[in-house]
Coordinates of C-alpha atoms in Angstrom, one line a residue:
M1 CA 10.5 31.3 -49.3
S2 CA 8.7 30.0 -52.2
K3 CA 6.3 31.9 -53.7
K4 CA 3.2 29.5 -53.4
L5 CA 4.0 29.8 -49.3
V6 CA 4.5 34.0 -49.5
D7 CA 1.0 33.7 -51.4
I8 CA -0.4 31.7 -48.4
D9 CA -3.2 33.1 -45.6
I10 CA -3.2 30.8 -43.2
N11 CA -6.9 32.2 -42.1
A12 CA -7.7 31.1 -45.5
I13 CA -6.8 27.4 -45.4
E14 CA -9.8 25.8 -46.4
N15 CA -8.7 21.9 -46.8
P16 CA -5.7 20.0 -46.9
Y17 CA -5.5 19.6 -50.7
F18 CA -3.3 22.1 -51.4
L19 CA -0.6 19.8 -49.5
K20 CA -0.4 17.4 -52.3
D21 CA 1.1 19.9 -54.4
L22 CA 4.3 21.6 -52.8
S23 CA 7.8 19.8 -52.8
Y24 CA 8.9 19.0 -49.4
K25 CA 10.9 21.6 -49.3
E26 CA 8.0 23.7 -49.5
L27 CA 6.4 20.6 -46.6
D28 CA 9.3 22.1 -44.5
L29 CA 9.0 26.2 -45.1
L30 CA 4.9 25.7 -44.4
S31 CA 5.8 23.8 -41.4
N32 CA 7.7 26.6 -39.7
K33 CA 4.9 28.8 -40.8
I34 CA 2.6 26.9 -39.0
R35 CA 4.6 27.2 -36.5
N36 CA 5.7 30.4 -35.7
Y37 CA 1.2 30.7 -36.3
I38 CA 0.3 28.8 -33.1
I39 CA 3.4 30.3 -30.8
E40 CA 1.7 33.5 -32.3
V41 CA -1.6 33.1 -31.1
V42 CA -1.4 30.8 -28.1
S43 CA 1.1 33.4 -27.0
K44 CA -2.4 35.4 -26.9
N45 CA -4.8 33.0 -25.9
G46 CA -2.9 30.9 -23.9
G47 CA -3.2 27.0 -25.0
H48 CA -0.8 23.9 -25.5
L49 CA 2.0 24.4 -26.8
S50 CA 4.7 22.1 -26.7
S51 CA 2.3 19.6 -27.9
N52 CA 1.2 21.6 -30.8
L53 CA 4.3 22.2 -31.9
G54 CA 6.3 19.2 -31.9
V55 CA 3.9 17.3 -34.3
V56 CA 3.9 20.2 -37.2
E57 CA 5.4 17.9 -39.8
A58 CA 3.7 14.3 -38.6
T59 CA 0.4 16.3 -39.2
I60 CA 1.2 17.6 -42.6
A61 CA 2.0 14.3 -43.5
L62 CA -1.0 12.6 -42.0
N63 CA -3.2 14.6 -44.6
R64 CA -1.8 13.9 -46.8
V65 CA -1.6 10.1 -47.2
F66 CA -5.3 10.5 -45.9
D67 CA -8.3 12.3 -46.9
F68 CA -10.4 12.8 -43.2
K69 CA -12.7 13.7 -44.9
K70 CA -13.7 9.7 -45.9
D71 CA -10.0 7.7 -42.9
K72 CA -11.2 8.5 -39.7
L73 CA -8.5 10.2 -38.2
L74 CA -8.6 9.6 -33.5
F75 CA -6.4 12.3 -31.2
D76 CA -5.4 10.8 -28.2
V77 CA -6.1 13.0 -25.9
G78 CA -6.7 16.0 -28.6
H79 CA -4.1 18.8 -27.1
Q80 CA -2.1 18.1 -29.9
C81 CA -5.0 19.0 -33.3
Y82 CA -4.1 22.5 -33.5
T83 CA -2.5 22.2 -37.2
H84 CA -4.4 19.4 -38.0
K85 CA -6.9 22.0 -37.5
I86 CA -5.4 24.7 -39.4
L87 CA -5.3 22.7 -42.3
T88 CA -8.9 21.3 -42.1
G89 CA -9.8 25.6 -42.7
R90 CA -10.3 26.9 -39.4
S91 CA -8.8 29.9 -37.7
L92 CA -7.2 29.7 -34.3
E93 CA -7.1 33.8 -33.8
K94 CA -10.4 33.2 -31.3
L95 CA -9.3 30.0 -30.2
R96 CA -10.8 28.8 -26.9
K97 CA -12.5 31.7 -27.0
K98 CA -16.3 31.8 -26.7
D99 CA -16.9 31.1 -30.4
G100 CA -14.2 30.3 -31.5
V101 CA -12.7 27.3 -32.1
S102 CA -12.2 24.8 -29.9
G103 CA -8.8 23.7 -27.6
F104 CA -9.5 20.0 -28.3
P105 CA -11.2 17.5 -31.7
K106 CA -14.6 18.9 -31.9
K107 CA -17.8 17.5 -34.5
S108 CA -19.1 20.6 -34.5
E109 CA -16.5 22.5 -35.6
S110 CA -15.9 19.8 -39.2
I111 CA -16.8 17.2 -40.7
Y112 CA -12.0 16.0 -40.7
D113 CA -13.7 16.0 -36.3
C114 CA -14.9 12.8 -35.9
F115 CA -13.5 11.7 -32.5
E116 CA -14.0 14.4 -29.3
S117 CA -11.4 13.8 -26.8
G118 CA -9.6 15.4 -23.6
H119 CA -8.6 12.9 -21.5
S120 CA -6.0 10.3 -22.2
S121 CA -5.7 6.2 -23.7
N122 CA -8.8 5.5 -24.6
S123 CA -8.4 6.5 -28.9
I124 CA -7.1 2.9 -29.6
S125 CA -10.4 1.7 -27.6
N126 CA -12.7 3.5 -29.6
A127 CA -10.7 3.5 -32.9
L128 CA -11.4 -0.4 -32.5
G129 CA -15.1 0.5 -32.4
F130 CA -15.1 2.7 -35.5
A131 CA -13.4 -0.6 -37.1
L132 CA -15.9 -3.2 -36.1
K133 CA -18.3 -0.8 -37.9
R134 CA -15.7 -0.2 -40.6
D135 CA -15.6 -3.6 -41.5
I136 CA -19.5 -5.3 -40.6
S137 CA -20.4 -3.1 -43.3
N138 CA -17.6 -4.2 -45.9
A139 CA -15.9 -0.2 -46.3
N140 CA -13.5 1.2 -47.1
Y141 CA -11.4 3.5 -45.1
D142 CA -8.6 4.2 -42.7
I143 CA -8.9 4.4 -39.2
V144 CA -5.8 6.3 -37.5
V145 CA -5.1 7.1 -33.8
F146 CA -2.5 9.5 -33.0
I147 CA -1.1 8.9 -29.8
G148 CA 1.5 10.4 -27.1
D149 CA 3.8 8.0 -25.1
S150 CA 2.6 9.1 -21.8
S151 CA -1.6 7.9 -23.1
I152 CA 0.4 4.8 -24.1
S153 CA 1.1 3.8 -20.9
N154 CA -2.1 4.1 -19.4
G155 CA -4.0 1.2 -18.2
L156 CA -6.9 1.4 -20.8
S157 CA -4.5 1.6 -24.1
F158 CA -3.0 -1.1 -22.8
E159 CA -5.7 -3.4 -22.8
A160 CA -7.7 -2.0 -26.3
L161 CA -3.5 -2.7 -27.6
N162 CA -4.6 -6.7 -25.4
D163 CA -7.6 -7.4 -27.1
D164 CA -8.2 -9.4 -30.2
L165 CA -10.3 -7.5 -32.0
I166 CA -7.1 -5.2 -32.6
Q167 CA -6.3 -9.2 -34.6
K168 CA -9.6 -8.9 -36.8
H169 CA -9.5 -5.1 -37.4
K170 CA -7.2 -3.3 -38.7
I171 CA -6.4 0.3 -37.6
I172 CA -3.5 2.5 -37.4
I173 CA -1.8 4.4 -34.4
V174 CA 1.2 6.2 -34.8
L175 CA 3.0 6.5 -31.9
N176 CA 4.2 10.8 -31.4
D177 CA 7.5 9.0 -28.9
N178 CA 9.2 12.1 -27.3
D179 CA 10.6 10.4 -24.5
M180 CA 10.4 7.0 -23.8
S181 CA 12.0 4.4 -25.8
I182 CA 11.8 1.2 -27.6
S183 CA 13.5 -1.0 -29.3
K184 CA 15.0 -0.8 -32.8
T185 CA 15.1 -2.9 -35.2
V186 CA 18.1 -3.7 -36.5
G187 CA 20.7 -4.1 -39.5
S188 CA 19.8 -4.8 -43.3
T189 CA 17.4 -7.8 -42.7
S190 CA 15.7 -5.8 -41.1
R191 CA 14.8 -3.5 -43.1
F192 CA 14.3 -5.3 -46.3
L193 CA 12.1 -7.8 -44.5
Q194 CA 10.3 -5.0 -42.8
K195 CA 10.2 -3.6 -46.4
I196 CA 7.9 -6.4 -48.1
S197 CA 5.9 -7.0 -44.8
T198 CA 4.1 -3.7 -45.7
S199 CA 4.7 -4.7 -49.7
V200 CA 1.3 -4.6 -51.3
L201 CA 3.3 -7.6 -53.8
Y202 CA 3.9 -9.4 -49.8
N203 CA -0.1 -8.9 -49.0
K204 CA -1.3 -10.0 -52.0
L205 CA 0.0 -12.9 -52.3
K206 CA 0.4 -13.6 -48.5
V207 CA -3.6 -13.5 -48.4
S208 CA -3.9 -16.2 -51.7
Y209 CA -1.2 -18.0 -49.9
K210 CA -3.3 -18.0 -47.1
N211 CA -6.1 -18.8 -48.5
S212 CA -5.1 -21.8 -51.2
L213 CA -4.1 -23.6 -48.1
S214 CA -6.7 -23.9 -45.9
K215 CA -9.4 -26.0 -47.8
N216 CA -8.1 -29.1 -46.2
K217 CA -6.4 -30.1 -43.3
L218 CA -3.2 -30.9 -44.6
G219 CA -2.9 -27.1 -46.2
K220 CA -4.7 -25.7 -43.4
W221 CA -0.9 -27.5 -41.3
I222 CA 1.1 -26.6 -44.2
Y223 CA 0.0 -23.3 -44.0
R224 CA 0.3 -22.9 -39.8
T225 CA 3.8 -24.4 -39.8
S226 CA 5.3 -22.1 -42.8
Y227 CA 4.2 -19.3 -41.0
K228 CA 5.8 -19.8 -37.7
F229 CA 8.6 -20.7 -39.3
K230 CA 7.9 -17.4 -40.5
N231 CA 7.8 -15.8 -37.9
F232 CA 10.9 -17.2 -36.4
I233 CA 13.2 -16.0 -39.1
K234 CA 11.8 -13.0 -38.7
N235 CA 11.9 -12.9 -35.7
L236 CA 15.8 -13.4 -35.8
F237 CA 16.3 -10.0 -37.8
F238 CA 14.4 -8.1 -34.9
R239 CA 14.5 -7.3 -31.6
K240 CA 11.0 -7.7 -29.9
N241 CA 9.3 -4.8 -28.4
L242 CA 6.1 -5.1 -27.0
F243 CA 3.9 -4.5 -30.2
T244 CA 5.8 -7.3 -32.3
L245 CA 5.3 -9.5 -29.2
M246 CA 1.3 -8.4 -29.5
N247 CA 1.2 -9.5 -32.9
L248 CA 1.2 -5.9 -34.7
N249 CA 3.0 -4.1 -37.3
Y250 CA 5.3 -2.3 -35.9
I251 CA 7.4 0.2 -38.2
G252 CA 9.7 2.6 -36.8
V253 CA 11.5 4.4 -35.4
I254 CA 11.0 7.3 -38.0
D255 CA 12.0 11.5 -38.1
G256 CA 8.7 12.6 -36.7
H257 CA 10.5 16.1 -38.8
N258 CA 11.2 14.2 -41.7
I259 CA 7.2 14.5 -43.8
K260 CA 8.8 12.5 -46.4
A261 CA 10.0 9.4 -44.4
I262 CA 6.7 9.6 -42.3
E263 CA 5.2 9.5 -45.1
R264 CA 7.0 6.7 -47.0
A265 CA 6.0 5.1 -43.1
L266 CA 2.3 6.1 -42.7
N267 CA 2.0 4.5 -47.1
K268 CA 3.7 0.8 -45.6
A269 CA 0.8 1.3 -42.5
K270 CA -1.4 2.0 -45.2
N271 CA -0.8 -1.7 -47.9
S272 CA -0.8 -3.5 -44.3
T273 CA -3.2 -6.4 -43.5
K274 CA -3.5 -5.6 -39.6
S275 CA -3.0 -3.1 -37.5
V276 CA 0.3 -1.2 -37.0
I277 CA 2.2 1.1 -35.1
V278 CA 4.3 3.1 -36.4
H279 CA 7.3 4.9 -33.7
I280 CA 7.7 8.9 -35.5
K281 CA 10.4 9.8 -32.9
T282 CA 10.1 13.9 -32.1
I283 CA 11.1 16.8 -29.7
K284 CA 8.5 18.8 -28.2
G285 CA 8.9 22.6 -28.5
L286 CA 10.5 22.3 -31.8
G287 CA 10.7 25.4 -33.0
Y288 CA 10.6 27.3 -29.2
K289 CA 13.8 28.1 -27.4
F290 CA 12.1 27.9 -23.9
A291 CA 9.1 25.4 -25.4
Q292 CA 11.8 23.0 -26.7
E293 CA 14.0 23.6 -23.6
D294 CA 11.5 23.1 -21.0
E295 CA 12.3 19.8 -19.0
E296 CA 9.7 20.4 -16.4
G297 CA 6.7 20.8 -18.1
Y298 CA 5.6 24.3 -17.9
Y299 CA 5.4 25.3 -21.3
H300 CA 2.4 22.1 -22.3
G301 CA -0.5 24.4 -21.1
V302 CA -0.2 27.8 -21.0
A303 CA -1.5 30.9 -20.0
P304 CA -1.0 34.4 -22.7
F305 CA 2.4 35.2 -22.2
K306 CA 5.2 37.7 -24.1
I307 CA 6.7 35.5 -26.8
N308 CA 10.3 37.1 -25.6
K309 CA 10.1 36.3 -22.0
D310 CA 12.2 33.8 -20.9
K311 CA 11.0 31.7 -18.4
L312 CA 6.4 31.7 -17.3
F313 CA 6.1 32.6 -13.6
L314 CA 4.3 30.2 -11.2
N315 CA 0.9 32.0 -10.0
S316 CA 2.1 32.7 -6.7
K317 CA -1.5 33.5 -5.3
S318 CA -3.1 30.5 -7.0
Y319 CA -4.7 27.8 -4.4
S320 CA -2.9 25.2 -6.0
Y321 CA 0.7 27.4 -5.1
L322 CA -1.0 27.1 -1.5
Y323 CA -1.9 24.2 -0.5
A324 CA 1.9 22.5 -1.9
N325 CA 3.9 25.3 0.2
Y326 CA 1.2 24.5 2.9
M327 CA 2.7 20.1 2.1
K328 CA 5.9 21.6 2.1
E329 CA 6.0 21.9 6.0
I330 CA 4.6 18.4 6.9
L331 CA 6.7 17.1 4.1
K332 CA 9.9 18.5 6.5
K333 CA 8.6 16.9 9.8
D334 CA 7.0 13.3 9.0
K335 CA 9.1 11.8 6.8
D336 CA 5.4 9.3 7.1
V337 CA 3.4 11.7 4.4
F338 CA 4.3 11.6 0.9
L339 CA 1.9 12.9 -1.9
L340 CA 1.3 11.1 -5.1
S341 CA -0.1 12.9 -8.7
P342 CA -0.9 11.3 -12.1
A343 CA 1.3 13.3 -14.4
T344 CA 0.3 16.6 -12.4
L345 CA 3.1 18.0 -10.7
V346 CA 3.6 21.4 -13.0
G347 CA 0.0 22.0 -12.2
S348 CA -0.2 20.7 -8.7
D349 CA 3.1 23.8 -8.5
L350 CA 4.3 20.4 -6.4
E351 CA 7.8 20.3 -9.2
R352 CA 9.7 22.8 -7.4
F353 CA 10.0 20.4 -4.6
K354 CA 10.5 16.6 -6.4
N355 CA 14.2 17.3 -5.7
E356 CA 13.7 18.4 -1.8
F357 CA 11.6 15.3 -1.7
P358 CA 12.9 12.8 -3.8
E359 CA 11.1 10.3 -1.8
Q360 CA 8.4 12.1 -1.4
I361 CA 7.3 12.9 -3.7
I362 CA 5.6 10.5 -6.3
D363 CA 4.4 11.2 -9.5
V364 CA 3.0 7.8 -11.2
G365 CA 2.3 9.3 -14.6
I366 CA -1.1 9.4 -16.4
A367 CA -2.8 6.3 -14.3
E368 CA -5.5 8.4 -11.8
E369 CA -6.3 4.5 -11.0
H370 CA -3.5 3.6 -9.4
C371 CA -2.6 6.8 -8.4
L372 CA -5.6 5.5 -5.8
S373 CA -4.8 2.9 -5.6
L374 CA -1.4 2.7 -5.0
A375 CA -2.1 5.6 -2.1
A376 CA -4.7 2.9 -0.3
G377 CA -1.9 0.2 0.4
M378 CA 0.5 3.1 1.5
A379 CA -2.6 3.4 3.9
L380 CA -2.8 0.4 4.5
N381 CA 0.1 0.2 6.0
G382 CA 0.5 3.4 8.4
L383 CA 1.7 5.9 5.7
K384 CA -0.5 9.7 4.8
P385 CA 0.0 9.9 1.0
Y386 CA -2.2 13.8 -0.3
I387 CA -2.9 12.6 -3.6
F388 CA -3.1 16.1 -6.0
I389 CA -5.4 15.4 -8.7
Y390 CA -7.6 17.7 -11.3
S391 CA -11.3 17.3 -10.7
T392 CA -11.8 16.2 -14.7
F393 CA -9.7 13.4 -13.9
L394 CA -10.5 12.0 -10.5
Q395 CA -13.3 10.7 -12.4
R396 CA -11.4 7.6 -13.5
A397 CA -11.1 7.0 -10.3
F398 CA -14.3 6.1 -9.4
D399 CA -14.4 2.5 -8.3
Q400 CA -11.1 3.3 -6.6
I401 CA -13.2 6.2 -4.2
I402 CA -15.5 3.7 -3.3
H403 CA -13.8 0.1 -4.0
D404 CA -10.5 1.1 -2.1
I405 CA -10.4 3.6 0.0
A406 CA -13.8 5.3 1.2
R407 CA -15.1 1.4 1.3
D408 CA -12.2 0.3 4.6
N409 CA -11.7 4.8 5.5
L410 CA -8.2 5.1 4.1
N411 CA -6.1 7.2 6.4
V412 CA -6.0 9.0 2.1
T413 CA -5.9 13.1 1.5
L414 CA -7.6 13.6 -2.1
M415 CA -6.7 17.3 -3.4
I416 CA -8.9 17.8 -5.8
D417 CA -7.5 21.3 -8.4
R418 CA -9.2 23.1 -10.7
S419 CA -12.7 22.4 -9.0
G420 CA -15.2 24.4 -10.4
F421 CA -15.4 26.0 -13.6
V422 CA -11.9 25.8 -15.5
G423 CA -13.1 27.8 -18.9
E424 CA -11.3 27.9 -22.5
D425 CA -10.5 24.3 -21.6
G426 CA -14.0 22.8 -22.0
P427 CA -16.3 20.5 -21.4
S428 CA -13.7 17.6 -21.0
H429 CA -12.1 19.8 -17.9
M430 CA -14.4 21.1 -16.5
G431 CA -14.6 20.3 -13.0
I432 CA -17.9 20.4 -11.8
F433 CA -19.0 16.9 -11.5
D434 CA -16.9 15.6 -8.6
E435 CA -18.4 17.1 -5.7
S436 CA -21.5 15.4 -6.7
F437 CA -20.0 12.0 -6.7
L438 CA -18.1 12.1 -3.6
L439 CA -21.5 13.2 -1.5
E440 CA -23.4 10.0 -2.2
V441 CA -20.2 7.8 -1.1
P442 CA -20.2 6.7 2.7
N443 CA -16.9 7.7 4.4
T444 CA -16.1 10.8 2.8
I445 CA -15.3 14.3 4.3
V446 CA -15.8 16.8 1.3
S447 CA -14.4 20.3 1.8
M448 CA -13.4 23.7 0.9
A449 CA -11.5 26.5 2.2
S450 CA -13.2 30.2 1.3
C451 CA -10.0 31.7 2.3
K452 CA -6.0 31.2 3.5
S453 CA -6.9 30.8 7.0
L454 CA -9.5 28.3 6.5
A455 CA -7.1 26.6 3.6
K456 CA -4.3 26.2 6.7
K457 CA -7.2 24.8 8.7
L458 CA -8.2 21.9 6.5
I459 CA -4.9 20.4 6.0
E460 CA -4.2 20.3 9.8
I461 CA -7.1 18.8 10.6
S462 CA -6.2 16.5 7.3
Y463 CA -3.1 15.9 8.7
L464 CA -4.5 15.1 12.3
N465 CA -7.9 13.5 10.8
K466 CA -7.7 9.0 10.4
N467 CA -10.0 9.0 8.3
F468 CA -11.3 9.7 4.1
M469 CA -10.8 13.9 3.2
C470 CA -11.5 15.2 -0.2
I471 CA -10.1 19.3 -0.2
R472 CA -11.6 21.1 -2.8
F473 CA -9.8 24.7 -4.3
P474 CA -10.5 26.3 -7.7
K475 CA -8.6 27.4 -10.3
D476 CA -8.2 30.8 -8.5
N477 CA -6.5 33.3 -6.4
Y478 CA -6.9 32.7 -2.5
I479 CA -7.8 35.6 -0.4
D480 CA -5.2 37.0 1.8
D481 CA -6.7 37.4 5.3
S482 CA -6.4 36.4 9.3
E483 CA -9.8 34.8 10.3
D484 CA -9.6 33.9 13.5
I485 CA -13.1 32.3 13.4
Y486 CA -11.9 29.0 11.9
N487 CA -9.1 27.6 15.2
D488 CA -11.6 25.8 16.6
L489 CA -13.0 24.3 13.7
K490 CA -14.4 20.7 13.4
I491 CA -15.2 18.4 10.8
G492 CA -18.8 19.0 9.8
E493 CA -19.4 22.8 11.3
W494 CA -20.1 25.1 9.7
K495 CA -19.1 29.2 10.5
Y496 CA -21.6 32.0 10.5
V497 CA -19.9 35.2 8.2
L498 CA -22.5 37.8 9.2
K499 CA -24.9 37.1 11.6
H500 CA -28.0 39.8 12.8
D501 CA -30.0 37.3 13.1
F502 CA -32.7 38.3 10.1
D503 CA -35.4 36.6 8.0
S504 CA -32.9 35.5 4.7
V505 CA -29.8 33.6 4.8
V506 CA -27.1 32.2 2.0
L507 CA -25.2 29.2 2.7
T508 CA -22.4 28.7 0.0
F509 CA -18.7 28.2 1.0
G510 CA -15.8 28.5 -1.6
P511 CA -14.0 31.5 -2.4
C512 CA -17.1 33.3 -3.5
L513 CA -18.6 33.9 0.3
N514 CA -16.2 36.8 0.1
E515 CA -18.0 38.2 -2.5
F516 CA -20.9 37.4 -1.2
K517 CA -19.7 39.3 2.4
K518 CA -18.4 41.8 0.2
Y519 CA -21.7 42.2 -1.5
I520 CA -23.9 42.3 1.6
I521 CA -21.8 44.8 3.7
Q522 CA -21.8 47.1 0.8
N523 CA -24.9 47.3 0.3
N524 CA -26.6 46.8 3.5
L525 CA -28.0 44.5 2.7
N526 CA -29.9 42.2 5.9
I527 CA -28.6 39.0 4.9
D528 CA -27.2 36.3 7.0
L529 CA -24.2 34.3 5.6
I530 CA -23.3 31.0 6.2
N531 CA -19.8 29.1 5.9
C532 CA -20.3 25.9 4.8
V533 CA -17.1 24.6 5.1
F534 CA -17.8 20.6 5.6
Q535 CA -19.9 19.9 2.6
N536 CA -19.8 16.1 4.3
P537 CA -20.6 15.3 6.6
I538 CA -23.1 18.0 7.8
N539 CA -23.7 18.3 11.8
E540 CA -28.0 17.7 11.9
Q541 CA -28.0 20.5 14.6
H542 CA -27.3 23.2 11.4
I543 CA -30.3 22.3 9.6
K544 CA -32.1 22.6 13.3
D545 CA -30.9 26.1 13.0
L546 CA -31.9 27.3 9.4
L547 CA -35.2 26.3 10.2
K548 CA -36.3 30.0 12.0
Y549 CA -35.5 31.2 8.4
K550 CA -38.3 32.2 6.1
T551 CA -35.7 32.5 2.8
I552 CA -33.1 30.8 2.2
I553 CA -30.6 30.7 -0.9
I554 CA -28.8 28.8 -1.5
Y555 CA -25.3 28.5 -3.9
N556 CA -23.3 26.7 -5.2
G557 CA -20.8 28.3 -7.7
Y558 CA -18.0 25.1 -8.0
G559 CA -20.4 21.8 -9.0
V560 CA -24.0 21.3 -10.4
E561 CA -27.1 20.8 -8.7
N562 CA -27.5 17.5 -7.9
G563 CA -24.7 17.6 -5.1
F564 CA -24.7 19.5 -2.4
N565 CA -27.9 21.9 -3.3
F566 CA -29.9 18.7 -3.4
K567 CA -28.7 17.3 -0.2
I568 CA -29.0 20.0 1.8
I569 CA -32.8 20.9 0.8
S570 CA -33.8 17.2 1.3
L571 CA -32.2 17.5 4.3
L572 CA -34.7 20.4 4.7
N573 CA -37.2 18.3 4.0
K574 CA -36.5 15.7 6.7
Y575 CA -38.0 18.5 9.4
N576 CA -40.3 20.0 7.6
F577 CA -39.4 23.6 6.1
S578 CA -42.6 24.9 4.6
N579 CA -40.6 28.8 4.3
K580 CA -38.5 29.7 0.8
V581 CA -35.5 28.3 -0.2
I582 CA -33.4 29.3 -3.8
S583 CA -31.8 27.4 -5.1
Y584 CA -27.9 28.2 -7.4
A585 CA -25.9 26.2 -8.7
I586 CA -24.1 24.8 -12.1
K587 CA -26.8 22.9 -14.5
N588 CA -25.9 19.6 -14.8
K589 CA -24.6 19.4 -18.0
F590 CA -21.3 20.1 -21.0
L591 CA -20.4 23.2 -20.5
E592 CA -18.5 25.4 -23.4
H593 CA -14.9 26.4 -23.5
Q594 CA -15.6 30.2 -22.7
T595 CA -13.5 32.0 -19.9
I596 CA -14.5 31.2 -16.3
Y597 CA -16.5 34.9 -15.8
E598 CA -18.8 34.5 -18.9
C599 CA -19.2 30.2 -17.4
V600 CA -21.0 32.2 -14.0
Q601 CA -23.2 34.2 -16.5
S602 CA -24.0 32.0 -18.8
E603 CA -25.0 29.9 -15.2
N604 CA -27.2 32.5 -13.8
L605 CA -24.7 33.0 -11.3
L606 CA -23.6 37.0 -10.7
I607 CA -24.0 37.6 -6.9
S608 CA -25.6 41.0 -7.6
D609 CA -28.2 38.4 -9.4
V610 CA -28.5 36.2 -7.0
L611 CA -28.8 39.2 -4.2
K612 CA -30.8 41.8 -6.7
D613 CA -34.6 41.0 -4.7
F614 CA -32.9 42.0 -2.0
K615 CA -32.3 45.3 -1.5

């Protein structure tokens, strides 16, 4: 290894300027060093592994060609930003930990981060907004989008690519392709045309030529005619692809692990006078055998793991795993039931059944809006779709919830995974907002199980139900119980878990109910406990039954305060309840990355604190 690299402490890097002093051989060695460091820190802290291992060289090349103190770099999704953070002076030792660096771009962390992301496909639109401001200000800097293949397939990316602004305001789009195929340019002539179309001299001559002919009608006609002829000749040698048809310059396909080749392409892109696509081909998970050979995506986002362990095991105690198993039994007996997912089959533990039910399990990719509208069309034709979707991604399809499904009260079930705190992925991924907006939508059944038996009952109800239903579940392990109080449960009903007709009662739902039960019994507290299984609709007889209590504690550990809590308070006010109501819920704000326990603690939702005055 180069002496320069032996002396480099990954955690002591202050900025990327040192990269320009390294040879390409040294840069390759640095790439391996960074890759090993990422494997090490992710194995300890968890995080996005495969995506970061695949873009090390590309990120180095970007930071050699551009100065992102001045130029702008927008990562789509943002989960592939670890190398960029390392090169811009941020240690990953406390990656995704409280007071450590985020797993996504963060403006408050560094001047090198101009854009905070977490969801997919908005980067090109945002970049055009950046470019518009740059150009009306007569400023001079480059705007670079780094976007993955799955993200660019989303409709939002196409909306941006179809906008006339992309013709007027230049941006550079680096397409990180580790799966899909886009037609390549062919032959020596095409390479020559590509070379001159992005050269400085060519572009200067092109601008001068256009300006000189734009002074009168004849000149404008000559320019239009020659421009069409030039494109005709060019198209004889280029295979058209989506981007060239949109009149964007296209450079590719480039080896995404060859720093010199990527730099050459990026410099061509800098010289282009119009928006350009730089198409690089990378290997996801490169440098870590198990991630590189992972075709299902288990190493995309991981919890802490042992580096030399050859397989990541599913958590068989999670609600995701439990619900997937229940759905498997339904798929076996009913061919009209379908499971849909917007690129989260692995996360929702459905991937293991894909080969067994190839027609009934559908992954639509990163296309949440399409996923819900597809389900609506299926339901309108007698099928029974279940959509497994993360809470944070469901908000991308809010219009489809209202317009396509709820308005017609269709037979669709949303299985809303990661509801509530998710911890280390931070504000873009917290599942705390879906409950509040779902409660506002007519014809929407909203429920949450507290244990295994209730989870099974909710699936049974949803299967027999012919209306729109939502089953929320957290990033948590289920309680293996044998409760029989839910056998006769009906939509809109609650159940007493502890009932002694005391003066005080706790209203709650979800797995935290079990903690309340345990704490009340262990401390011999004079408090009743109700499982509010359905947050919507609510049988108002339950509200009337609450009027006898002197103190009502409403506890929601899975949603913001203007959701279930606000609804119960409104209903109590309707019946002129004048005794004490204490409301505990997540504050309506964006929560920073930290563990789930730290989230609960920071929101003052520890059960010991909630019930401390009742001892």
